[in-house]
CSV table of C-alpha atoms and ligand atoms in Angstrom, one decimal:
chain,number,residue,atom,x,y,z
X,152,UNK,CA,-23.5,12.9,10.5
X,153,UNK,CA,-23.9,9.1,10.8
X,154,UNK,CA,-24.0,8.0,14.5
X,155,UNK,CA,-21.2,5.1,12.9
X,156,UNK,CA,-18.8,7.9,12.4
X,157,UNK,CA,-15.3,8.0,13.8
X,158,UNK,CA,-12.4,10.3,14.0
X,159,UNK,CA,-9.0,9.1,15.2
X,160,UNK,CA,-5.2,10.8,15.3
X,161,UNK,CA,-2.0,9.9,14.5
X,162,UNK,CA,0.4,11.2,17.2
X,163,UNK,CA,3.4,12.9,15.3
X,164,UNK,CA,4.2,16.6,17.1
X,165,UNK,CA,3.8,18.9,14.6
X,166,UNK,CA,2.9,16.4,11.7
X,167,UNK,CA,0.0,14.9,13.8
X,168,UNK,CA,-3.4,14.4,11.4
X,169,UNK,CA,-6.5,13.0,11.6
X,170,UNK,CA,-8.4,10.7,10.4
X,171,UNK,CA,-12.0,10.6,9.7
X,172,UNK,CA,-14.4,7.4,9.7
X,173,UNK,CA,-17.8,6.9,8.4
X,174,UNK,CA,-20.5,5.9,5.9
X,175,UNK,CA,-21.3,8.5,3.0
X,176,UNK,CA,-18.7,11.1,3.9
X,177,UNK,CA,-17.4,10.9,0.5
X,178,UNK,CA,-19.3,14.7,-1.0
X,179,UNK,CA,-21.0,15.4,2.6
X,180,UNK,CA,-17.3,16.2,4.4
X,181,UNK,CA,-16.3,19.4,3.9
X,182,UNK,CA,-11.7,18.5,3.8
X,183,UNK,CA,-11.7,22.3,2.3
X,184,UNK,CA,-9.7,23.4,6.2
X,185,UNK,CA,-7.0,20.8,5.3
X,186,UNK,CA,-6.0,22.3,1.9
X,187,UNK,CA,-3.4,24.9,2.7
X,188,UNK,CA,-4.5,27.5,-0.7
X,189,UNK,CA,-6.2,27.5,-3.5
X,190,UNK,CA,-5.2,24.5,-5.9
X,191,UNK,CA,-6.0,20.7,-5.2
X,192,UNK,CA,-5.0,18.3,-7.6
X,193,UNK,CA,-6.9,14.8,-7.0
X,194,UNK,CA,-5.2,11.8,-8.5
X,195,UNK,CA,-6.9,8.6,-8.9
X,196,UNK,CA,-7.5,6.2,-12.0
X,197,UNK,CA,-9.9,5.0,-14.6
X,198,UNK,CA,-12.3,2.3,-12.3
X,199,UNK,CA,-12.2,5.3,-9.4
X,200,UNK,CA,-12.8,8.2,-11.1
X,201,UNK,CA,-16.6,7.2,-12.9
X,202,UNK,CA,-17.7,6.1,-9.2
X,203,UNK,CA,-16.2,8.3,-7.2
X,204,UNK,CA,-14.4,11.6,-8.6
X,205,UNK,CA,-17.3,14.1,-8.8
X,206,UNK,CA,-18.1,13.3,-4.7
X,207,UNK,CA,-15.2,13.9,-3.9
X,208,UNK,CA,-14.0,17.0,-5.8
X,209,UNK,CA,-17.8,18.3,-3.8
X,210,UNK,CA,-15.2,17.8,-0.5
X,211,UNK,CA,-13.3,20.8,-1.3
X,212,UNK,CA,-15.9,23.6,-1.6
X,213,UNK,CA,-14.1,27.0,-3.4
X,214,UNK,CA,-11.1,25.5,-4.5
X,215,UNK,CA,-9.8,25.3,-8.0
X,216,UNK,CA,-9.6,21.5,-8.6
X,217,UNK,CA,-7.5,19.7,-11.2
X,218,UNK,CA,-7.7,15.7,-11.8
X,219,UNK,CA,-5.1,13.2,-13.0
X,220,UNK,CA,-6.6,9.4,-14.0
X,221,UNK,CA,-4.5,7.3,-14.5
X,222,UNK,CA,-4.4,3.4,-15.8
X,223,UNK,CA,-5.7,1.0,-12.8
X,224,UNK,CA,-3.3,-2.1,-11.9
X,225,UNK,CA,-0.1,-2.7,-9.7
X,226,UNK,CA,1.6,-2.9,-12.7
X,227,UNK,CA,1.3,1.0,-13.3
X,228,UNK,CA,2.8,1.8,-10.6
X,229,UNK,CA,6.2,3.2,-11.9
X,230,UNK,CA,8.3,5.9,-12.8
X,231,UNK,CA,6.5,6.5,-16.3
X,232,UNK,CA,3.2,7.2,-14.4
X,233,UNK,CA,4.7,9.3,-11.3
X,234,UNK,CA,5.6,11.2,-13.9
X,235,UNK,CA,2.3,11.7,-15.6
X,236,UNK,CA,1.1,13.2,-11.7
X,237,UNK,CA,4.2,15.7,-12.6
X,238,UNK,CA,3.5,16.5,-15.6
X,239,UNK,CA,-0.1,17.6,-15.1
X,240,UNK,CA,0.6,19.5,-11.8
X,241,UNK,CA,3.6,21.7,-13.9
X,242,UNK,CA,1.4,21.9,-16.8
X,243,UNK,CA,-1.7,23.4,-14.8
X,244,UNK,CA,0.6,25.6,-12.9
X,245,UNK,CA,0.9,24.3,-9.3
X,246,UNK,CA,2.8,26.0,-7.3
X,247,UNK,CA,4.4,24.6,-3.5
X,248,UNK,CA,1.2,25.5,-1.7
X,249,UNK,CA,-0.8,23.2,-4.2
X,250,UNK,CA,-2.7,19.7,-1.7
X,251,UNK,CA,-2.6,16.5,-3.6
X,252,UNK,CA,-5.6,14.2,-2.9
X,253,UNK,CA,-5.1,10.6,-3.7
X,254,UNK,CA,-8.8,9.0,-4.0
X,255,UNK,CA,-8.6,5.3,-4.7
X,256,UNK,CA,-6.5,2.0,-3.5
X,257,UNK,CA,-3.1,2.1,-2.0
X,258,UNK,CA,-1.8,1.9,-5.8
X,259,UNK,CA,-3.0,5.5,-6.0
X,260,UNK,CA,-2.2,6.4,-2.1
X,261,UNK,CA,1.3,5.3,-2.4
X,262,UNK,CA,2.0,7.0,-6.1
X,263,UNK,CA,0.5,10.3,-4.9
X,264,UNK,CA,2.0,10.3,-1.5
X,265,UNK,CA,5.0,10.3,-3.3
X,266,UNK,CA,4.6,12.4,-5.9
X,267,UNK,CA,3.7,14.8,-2.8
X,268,UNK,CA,6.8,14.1,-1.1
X,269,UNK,CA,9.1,14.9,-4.2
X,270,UNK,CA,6.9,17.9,-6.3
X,271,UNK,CA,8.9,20.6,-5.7
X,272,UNK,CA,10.5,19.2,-2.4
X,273,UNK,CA,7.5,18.5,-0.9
X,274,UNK,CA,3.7,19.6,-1.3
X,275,UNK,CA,1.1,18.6,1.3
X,276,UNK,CA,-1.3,15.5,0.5
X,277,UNK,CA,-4.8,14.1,1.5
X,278,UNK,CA,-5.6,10.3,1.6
X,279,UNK,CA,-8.9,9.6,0.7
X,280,UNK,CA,-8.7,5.6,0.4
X,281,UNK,CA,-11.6,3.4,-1.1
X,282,UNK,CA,-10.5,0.0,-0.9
X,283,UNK,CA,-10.6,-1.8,2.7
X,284,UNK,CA,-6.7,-2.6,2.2
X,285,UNK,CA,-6.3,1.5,2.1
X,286,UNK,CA,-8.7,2.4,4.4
X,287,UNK,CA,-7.3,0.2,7.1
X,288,UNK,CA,-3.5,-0.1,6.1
X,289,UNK,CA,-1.5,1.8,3.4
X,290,UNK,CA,-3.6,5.1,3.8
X,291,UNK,CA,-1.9,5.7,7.2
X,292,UNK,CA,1.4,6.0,8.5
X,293,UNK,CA,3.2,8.0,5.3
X,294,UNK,CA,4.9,5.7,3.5
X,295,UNK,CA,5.0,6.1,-0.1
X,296,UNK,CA,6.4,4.8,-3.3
X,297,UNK,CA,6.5,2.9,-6.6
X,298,UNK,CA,8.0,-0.4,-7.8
X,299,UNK,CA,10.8,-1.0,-9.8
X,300,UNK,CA,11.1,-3.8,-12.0
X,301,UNK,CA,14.1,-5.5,-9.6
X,302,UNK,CA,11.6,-5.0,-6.8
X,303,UNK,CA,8.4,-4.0,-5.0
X,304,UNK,CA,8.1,-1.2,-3.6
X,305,UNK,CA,11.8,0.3,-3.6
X,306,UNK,CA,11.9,3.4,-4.5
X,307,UNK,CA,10.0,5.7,-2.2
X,308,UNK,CA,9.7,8.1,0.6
X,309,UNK,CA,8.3,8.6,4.2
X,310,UNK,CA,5.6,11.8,3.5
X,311,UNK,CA,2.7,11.9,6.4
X,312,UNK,CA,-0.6,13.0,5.0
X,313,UNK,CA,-2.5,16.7,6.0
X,314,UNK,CA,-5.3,13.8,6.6
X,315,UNK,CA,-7.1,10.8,6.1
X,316,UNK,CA,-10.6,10.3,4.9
X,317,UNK,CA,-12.5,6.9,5.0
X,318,UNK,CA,-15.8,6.9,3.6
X,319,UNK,CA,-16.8,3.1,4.7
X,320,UNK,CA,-19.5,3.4,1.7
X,321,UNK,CA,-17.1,3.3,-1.1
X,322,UNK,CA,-16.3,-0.5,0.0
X,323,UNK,CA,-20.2,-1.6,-1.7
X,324,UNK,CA,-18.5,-1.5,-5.2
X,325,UNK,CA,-15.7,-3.2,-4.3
X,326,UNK,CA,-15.0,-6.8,-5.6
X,327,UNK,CA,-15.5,-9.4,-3.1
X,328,UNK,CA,-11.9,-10.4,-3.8
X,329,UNK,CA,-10.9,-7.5,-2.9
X,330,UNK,CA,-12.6,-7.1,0.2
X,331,UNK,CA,-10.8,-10.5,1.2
X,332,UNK,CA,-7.8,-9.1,0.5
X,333,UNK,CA,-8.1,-6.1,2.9
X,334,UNK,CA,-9.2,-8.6,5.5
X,335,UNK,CA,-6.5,-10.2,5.5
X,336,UNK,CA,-4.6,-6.9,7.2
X,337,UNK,CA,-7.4,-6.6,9.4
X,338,UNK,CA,-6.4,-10.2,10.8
X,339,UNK,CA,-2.9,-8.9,10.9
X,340,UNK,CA,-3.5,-6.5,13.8
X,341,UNK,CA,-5.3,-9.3,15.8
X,342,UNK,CA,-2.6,-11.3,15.5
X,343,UNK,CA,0.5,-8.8,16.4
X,344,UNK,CA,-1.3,-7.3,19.5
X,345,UNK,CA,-4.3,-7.3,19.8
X,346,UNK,CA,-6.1,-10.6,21.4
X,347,UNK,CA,-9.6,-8.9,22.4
X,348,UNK,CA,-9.4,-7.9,18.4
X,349,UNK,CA,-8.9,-11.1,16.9
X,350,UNK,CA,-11.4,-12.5,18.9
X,351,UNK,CA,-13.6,-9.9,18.0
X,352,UNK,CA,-12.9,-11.2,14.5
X,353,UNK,CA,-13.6,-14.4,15.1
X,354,UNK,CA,-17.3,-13.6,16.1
X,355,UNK,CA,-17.6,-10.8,13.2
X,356,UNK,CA,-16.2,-12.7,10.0
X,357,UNK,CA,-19.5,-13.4,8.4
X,358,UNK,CA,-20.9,-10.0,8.9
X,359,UNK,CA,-17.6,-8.1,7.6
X,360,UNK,CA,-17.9,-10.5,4.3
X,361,UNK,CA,-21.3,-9.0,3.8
X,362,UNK,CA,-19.6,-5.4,5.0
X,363,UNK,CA,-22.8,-5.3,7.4
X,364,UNK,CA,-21.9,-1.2,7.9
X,365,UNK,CA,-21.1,-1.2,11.8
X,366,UNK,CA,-19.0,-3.9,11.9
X,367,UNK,CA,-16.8,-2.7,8.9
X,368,UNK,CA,-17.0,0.8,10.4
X,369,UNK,CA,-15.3,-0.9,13.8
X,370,UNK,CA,-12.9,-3.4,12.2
X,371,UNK,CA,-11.7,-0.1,10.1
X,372,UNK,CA,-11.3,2.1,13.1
X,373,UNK,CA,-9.7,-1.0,15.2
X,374,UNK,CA,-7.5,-1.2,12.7
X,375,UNK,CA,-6.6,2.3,12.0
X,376,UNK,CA,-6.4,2.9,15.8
X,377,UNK,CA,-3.9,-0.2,16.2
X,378,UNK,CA,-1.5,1.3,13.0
X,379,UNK,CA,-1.5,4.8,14.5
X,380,UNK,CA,-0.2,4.0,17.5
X,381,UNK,CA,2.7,1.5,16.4
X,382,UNK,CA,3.3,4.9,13.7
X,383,UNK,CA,3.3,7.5,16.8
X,384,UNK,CA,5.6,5.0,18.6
X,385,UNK,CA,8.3,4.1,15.9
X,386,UNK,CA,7.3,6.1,12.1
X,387,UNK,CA,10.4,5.5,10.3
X,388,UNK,CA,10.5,1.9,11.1
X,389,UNK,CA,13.5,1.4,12.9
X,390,UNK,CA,11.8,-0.6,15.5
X,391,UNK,CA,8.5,-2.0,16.2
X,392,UNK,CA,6.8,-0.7,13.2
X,393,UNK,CA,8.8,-4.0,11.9
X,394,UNK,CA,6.1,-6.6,13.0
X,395,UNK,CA,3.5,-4.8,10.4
X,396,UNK,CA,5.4,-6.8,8.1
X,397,UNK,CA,4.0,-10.0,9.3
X,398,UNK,CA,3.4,-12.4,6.6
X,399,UNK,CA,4.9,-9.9,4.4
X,400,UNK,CA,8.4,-11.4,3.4
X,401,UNK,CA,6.7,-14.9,2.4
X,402,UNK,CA,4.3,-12.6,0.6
X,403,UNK,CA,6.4,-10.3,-1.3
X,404,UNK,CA,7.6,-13.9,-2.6
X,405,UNK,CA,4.4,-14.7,-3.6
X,406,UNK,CA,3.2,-11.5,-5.6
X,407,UNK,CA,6.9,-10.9,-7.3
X,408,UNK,CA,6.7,-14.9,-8.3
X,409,UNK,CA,3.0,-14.4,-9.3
X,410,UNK,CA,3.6,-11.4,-11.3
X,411,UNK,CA,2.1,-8.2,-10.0
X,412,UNK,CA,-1.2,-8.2,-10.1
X,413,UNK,CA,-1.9,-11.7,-10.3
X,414,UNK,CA,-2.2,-12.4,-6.5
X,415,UNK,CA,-3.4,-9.6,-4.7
X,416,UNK,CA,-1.1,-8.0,-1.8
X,417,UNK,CA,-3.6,-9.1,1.1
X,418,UNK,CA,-3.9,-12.7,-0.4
X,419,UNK,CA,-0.2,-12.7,0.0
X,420,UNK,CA,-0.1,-11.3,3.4
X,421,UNK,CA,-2.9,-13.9,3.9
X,422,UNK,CA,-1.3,-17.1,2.8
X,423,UNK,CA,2.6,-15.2,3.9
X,424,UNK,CA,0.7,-15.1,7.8
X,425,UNK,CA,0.0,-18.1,7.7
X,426,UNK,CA,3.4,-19.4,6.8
X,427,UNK,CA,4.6,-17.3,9.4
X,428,UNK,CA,2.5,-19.3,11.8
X,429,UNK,CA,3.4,-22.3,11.0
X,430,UNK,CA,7.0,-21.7,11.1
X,431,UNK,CA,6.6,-20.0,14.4
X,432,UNK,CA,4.5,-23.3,15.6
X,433,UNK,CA,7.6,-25.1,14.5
X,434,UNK,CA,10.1,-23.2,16.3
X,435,UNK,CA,7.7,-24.1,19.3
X,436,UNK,CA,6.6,-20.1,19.7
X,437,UNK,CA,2.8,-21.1,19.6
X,438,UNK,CA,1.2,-24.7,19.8
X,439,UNK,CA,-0.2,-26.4,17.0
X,440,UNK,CA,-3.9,-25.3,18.6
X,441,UNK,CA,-2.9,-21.8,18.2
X,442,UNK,CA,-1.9,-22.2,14.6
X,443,UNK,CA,-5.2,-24.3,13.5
X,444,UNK,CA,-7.2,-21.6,14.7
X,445,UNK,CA,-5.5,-18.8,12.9
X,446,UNK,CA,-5.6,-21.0,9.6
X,447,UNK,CA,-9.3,-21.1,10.3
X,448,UNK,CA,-9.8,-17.3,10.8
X,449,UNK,CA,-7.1,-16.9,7.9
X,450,UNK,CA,-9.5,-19.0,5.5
X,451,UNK,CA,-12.6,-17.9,7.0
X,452,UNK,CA,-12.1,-14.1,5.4
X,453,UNK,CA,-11.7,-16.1,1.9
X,454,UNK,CA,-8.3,-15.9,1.8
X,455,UNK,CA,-5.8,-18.6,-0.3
X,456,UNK,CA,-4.5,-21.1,1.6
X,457,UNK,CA,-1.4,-22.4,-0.2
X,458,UNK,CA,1.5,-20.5,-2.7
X,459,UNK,CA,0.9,-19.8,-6.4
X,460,UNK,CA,0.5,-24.1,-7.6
X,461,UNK,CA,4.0,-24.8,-9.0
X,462,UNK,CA,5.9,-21.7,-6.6
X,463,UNK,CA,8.3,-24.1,-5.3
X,464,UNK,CA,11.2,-24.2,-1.6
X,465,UNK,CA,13.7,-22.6,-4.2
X,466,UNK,CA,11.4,-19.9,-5.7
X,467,UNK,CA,11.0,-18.6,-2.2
X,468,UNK,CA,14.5,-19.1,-1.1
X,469,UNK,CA,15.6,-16.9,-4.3
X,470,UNK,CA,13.1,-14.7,-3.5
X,471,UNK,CA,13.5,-14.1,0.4
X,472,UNK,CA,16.7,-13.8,-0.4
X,473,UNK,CA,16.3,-10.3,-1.8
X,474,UNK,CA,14.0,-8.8,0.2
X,475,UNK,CA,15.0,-5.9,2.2
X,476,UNK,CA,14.2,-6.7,5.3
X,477,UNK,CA,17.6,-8.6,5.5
X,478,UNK,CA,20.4,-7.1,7.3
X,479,UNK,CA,23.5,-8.6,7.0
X,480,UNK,CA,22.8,-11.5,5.5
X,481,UNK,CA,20.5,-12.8,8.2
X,482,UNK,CA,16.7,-13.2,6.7
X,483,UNK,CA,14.8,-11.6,10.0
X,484,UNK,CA,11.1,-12.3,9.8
X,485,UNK,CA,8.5,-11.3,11.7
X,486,UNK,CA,6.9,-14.6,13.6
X,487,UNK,CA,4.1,-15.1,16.4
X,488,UNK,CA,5.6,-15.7,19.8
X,489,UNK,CA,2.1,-16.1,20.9
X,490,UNK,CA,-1.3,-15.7,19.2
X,491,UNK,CA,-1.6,-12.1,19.8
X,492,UNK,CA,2.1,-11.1,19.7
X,493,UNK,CA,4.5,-10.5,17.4
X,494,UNK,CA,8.0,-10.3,17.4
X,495,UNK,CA,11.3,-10.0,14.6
X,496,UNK,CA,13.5,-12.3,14.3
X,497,UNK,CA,16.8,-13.6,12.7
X,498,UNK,CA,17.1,-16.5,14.9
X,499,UNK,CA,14.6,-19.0,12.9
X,500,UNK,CA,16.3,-22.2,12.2
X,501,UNK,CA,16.8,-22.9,8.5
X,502,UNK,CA,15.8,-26.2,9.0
X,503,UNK,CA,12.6,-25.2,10.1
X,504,UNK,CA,12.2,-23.0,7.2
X,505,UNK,CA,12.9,-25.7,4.8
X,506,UNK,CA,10.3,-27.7,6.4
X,507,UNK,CA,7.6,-24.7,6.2
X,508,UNK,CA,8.1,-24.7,2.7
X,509,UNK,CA,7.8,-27.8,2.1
X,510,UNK,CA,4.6,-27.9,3.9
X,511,UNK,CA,3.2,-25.4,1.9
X,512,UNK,CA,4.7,-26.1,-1.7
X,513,UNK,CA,2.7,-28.4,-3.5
C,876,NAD,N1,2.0,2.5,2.0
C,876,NAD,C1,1.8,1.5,2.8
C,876,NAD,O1,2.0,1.5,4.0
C,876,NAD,C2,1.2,0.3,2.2
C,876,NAD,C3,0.6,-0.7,3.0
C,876,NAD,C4,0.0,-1.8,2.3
C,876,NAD,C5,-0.1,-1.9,1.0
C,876,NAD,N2,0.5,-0.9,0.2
C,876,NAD,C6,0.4,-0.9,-1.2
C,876,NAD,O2,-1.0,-0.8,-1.6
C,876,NAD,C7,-1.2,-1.4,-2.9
C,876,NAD,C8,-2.4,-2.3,-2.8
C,876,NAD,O3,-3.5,-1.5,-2.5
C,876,NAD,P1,-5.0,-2.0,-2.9
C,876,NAD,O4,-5.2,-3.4,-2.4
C,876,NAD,O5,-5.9,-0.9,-2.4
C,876,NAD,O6,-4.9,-2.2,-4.5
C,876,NAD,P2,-5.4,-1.2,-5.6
C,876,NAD,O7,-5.0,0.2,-5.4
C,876,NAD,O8,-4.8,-1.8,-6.9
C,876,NAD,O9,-7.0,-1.3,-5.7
C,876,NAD,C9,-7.5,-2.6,-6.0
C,876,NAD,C10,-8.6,-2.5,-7.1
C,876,NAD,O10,-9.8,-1.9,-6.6
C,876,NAD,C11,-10.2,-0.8,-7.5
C,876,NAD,N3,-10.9,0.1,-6.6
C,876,NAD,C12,-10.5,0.9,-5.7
C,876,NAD,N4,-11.5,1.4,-5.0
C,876,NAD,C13,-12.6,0.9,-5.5
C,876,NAD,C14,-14.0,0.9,-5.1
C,876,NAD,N5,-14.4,1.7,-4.1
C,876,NAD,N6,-14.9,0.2,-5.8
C,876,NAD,C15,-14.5,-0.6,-6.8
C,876,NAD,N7,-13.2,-0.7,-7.2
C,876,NAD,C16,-12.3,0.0,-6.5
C,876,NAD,C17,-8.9,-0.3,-8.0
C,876,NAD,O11,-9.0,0.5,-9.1
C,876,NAD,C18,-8.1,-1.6,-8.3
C,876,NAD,O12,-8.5,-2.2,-9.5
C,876,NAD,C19,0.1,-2.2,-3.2
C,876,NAD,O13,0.8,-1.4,-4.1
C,876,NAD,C20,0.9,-2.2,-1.9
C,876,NAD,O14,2.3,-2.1,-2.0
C,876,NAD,C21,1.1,0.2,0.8
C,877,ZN,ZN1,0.5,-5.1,3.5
């Protein structure tokens, strides 16, 4: 075993699991102990599967192993293929005690997750994520689901995974874009409590652009280590989970105006934290110091710095609007009451909000 690997747990009683860190784990890690019988069924889709599908099956020693590939893209991620997961786990006869395994981005993690949590009431499920946004974000803390065309992510369920595998290794044939985009949730946990992290960041950007392996092992277990706790504390979000969402209401704006696909989630997030900072800078949270250096970490990961050109004040107004965050009305967003420290609120004054966007809209 690598000297770089890592294991973690998330703290849930009875549902706690772990999850496992490293280079090359992917076909070396035997995950056979946290497959309850007989039958796994791995989903993951058509870029994945040639890279990736035959190591991992060789994770699951003496177990009868079905696959399901599906098409790649955001846009896939609906009711039509959930269904396909269904219909090959009925057609190859699994039963209750079958383990899903969900080996690619957090398009896959979130479809299989919850195609786990419905198939027949509810079948276990291992994440093995192999994009950084996965591996450091949607691969841990159980909650699944797919889009509908009203809206992103609204139809879903909370479903905890048996486990979670990283294999930092799979990030080498992954897009630089990508990679970006997965930093840009890395920054996130800096910036909602974690100041020795963020400055960590600061000094390791270059090297986790060239995904030098032990800094991307650390930022990945940093960043695991910050969402598992926050899960442990609060899992079904009713609480402080909340200020994971920073960034995430401007960005939601972005992607649904963008069309899915077309901007990545973590550019979003990227150019949504930013908006967040600069609205918390006007509502005098942070000073206009703290907000120039988190636009220069924000930009230094590659991330976009402005909207979709032509997104204008009344395209995210419209959208904002419908996000589901709201309660009662009030649009609560998650904003920086100092560099390292998140909080939700409702009380931002619309004035200032007009003025963010106006900043921002070209
Ligand atoms: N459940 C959660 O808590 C949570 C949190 C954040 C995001 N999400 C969801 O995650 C999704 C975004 O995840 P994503 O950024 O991983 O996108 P993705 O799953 O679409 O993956 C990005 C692209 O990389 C490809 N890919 C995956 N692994 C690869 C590898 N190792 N090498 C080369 N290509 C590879 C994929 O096929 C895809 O084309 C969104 O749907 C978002 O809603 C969920
Ligand atoms: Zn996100």
């Amino acid at each position: 075993m690598s000297n770089l690997f890592r294991e973690l747990s998330v703290e849930l009683g009875e549902r706690s699991y772990p999850i496992f860190i490293g280079p090359d784990l992917l076909g070396s890690m035997d995950m056979s102990p946290y497959v309850s019988a007989a039958q796994v069924m791995i989903v993951t889709n058509e870029t994945v599967a040639p890279l990736y599908l035959e190591r991992a099956k060789a994770c699951f020693p003496g177990k009868r192993i079905d696959t399901v590939i599906l098409p790649d893209g955001e846009k896939f991620k609906d009711w039509q293929n959930l269904n396909r997961i269904f219909d090959a786990l009925l057609e190859q006869r699994h039963t209750r005690r079958t383990t899903l395994v969900a080996l690619g981005g957090g398009v896959i993690g979130d479809m299989t997750g919850f195609a786990a949590a419905c198939y027949q009431r509810g079948v276990p499920f291992i994440q093995i994520p192999t994009t950084l946004l996965s591996q450091v974000d949607s691969s841990v803390g159980g909650k699944t689901g797919i889009n509908h065309p009203l809206g992103k992510n609204m139809v879903g369920a909370f479903h905890q995974p048996q486990s979670v595998l990283i294999d930092t290794s799979s990030l080498k044939t992954l897009p630089p874009r990508e990679v970006s985009a997965g930093l840009a949730e890395v920054i996130k946990y800096g910036l909602i409590r974690d100041h020795d992290f963020l400055v960590w960041l600061e000094e390791n950007m270059e090297s986790l652009i060239r995904l030098e392996p032990e800094p991307v092992a650390e930022a990945i277990f940093r960043s695991c280590a910050c969402k598992a706790e926050i899960v442990a504390i609060d899992e079904h979000e009713g609480g402080i989970r909340a200020i994971l969402n920073l960034g995430h209401t401007f960005g939601h704006a972005i992607e649904t105006y963008s069309g899915y696909g077309n901007w990545l989630h973590g550019e979003a997030v990227g150019t949504g934290m930013l908006m967040a900072a600069e609205l918390s800078a006007l509502e005098g949270m942070i000073s206009r110091s703290d907000y120039d250096r988190i636009r220069r970490l924000i930009l230094s990961a590659g991330l976009p710095e402005k909207p979709p050109a032509g997104m204008t004040a009344e395209d995210f107004m419209s959208l904002m609007a419908v996000d589901k965050k709201n309660v009662d009305g009030r649009l609560r967003l998650v904003l920086l009451r100092s560099v390292a420290d998140a909080v939700v609120t409702s009380e931002a004054s619309p004035e200032n909000l007009a003025l963010t966007f106006a900043r921002f809209c070209s």
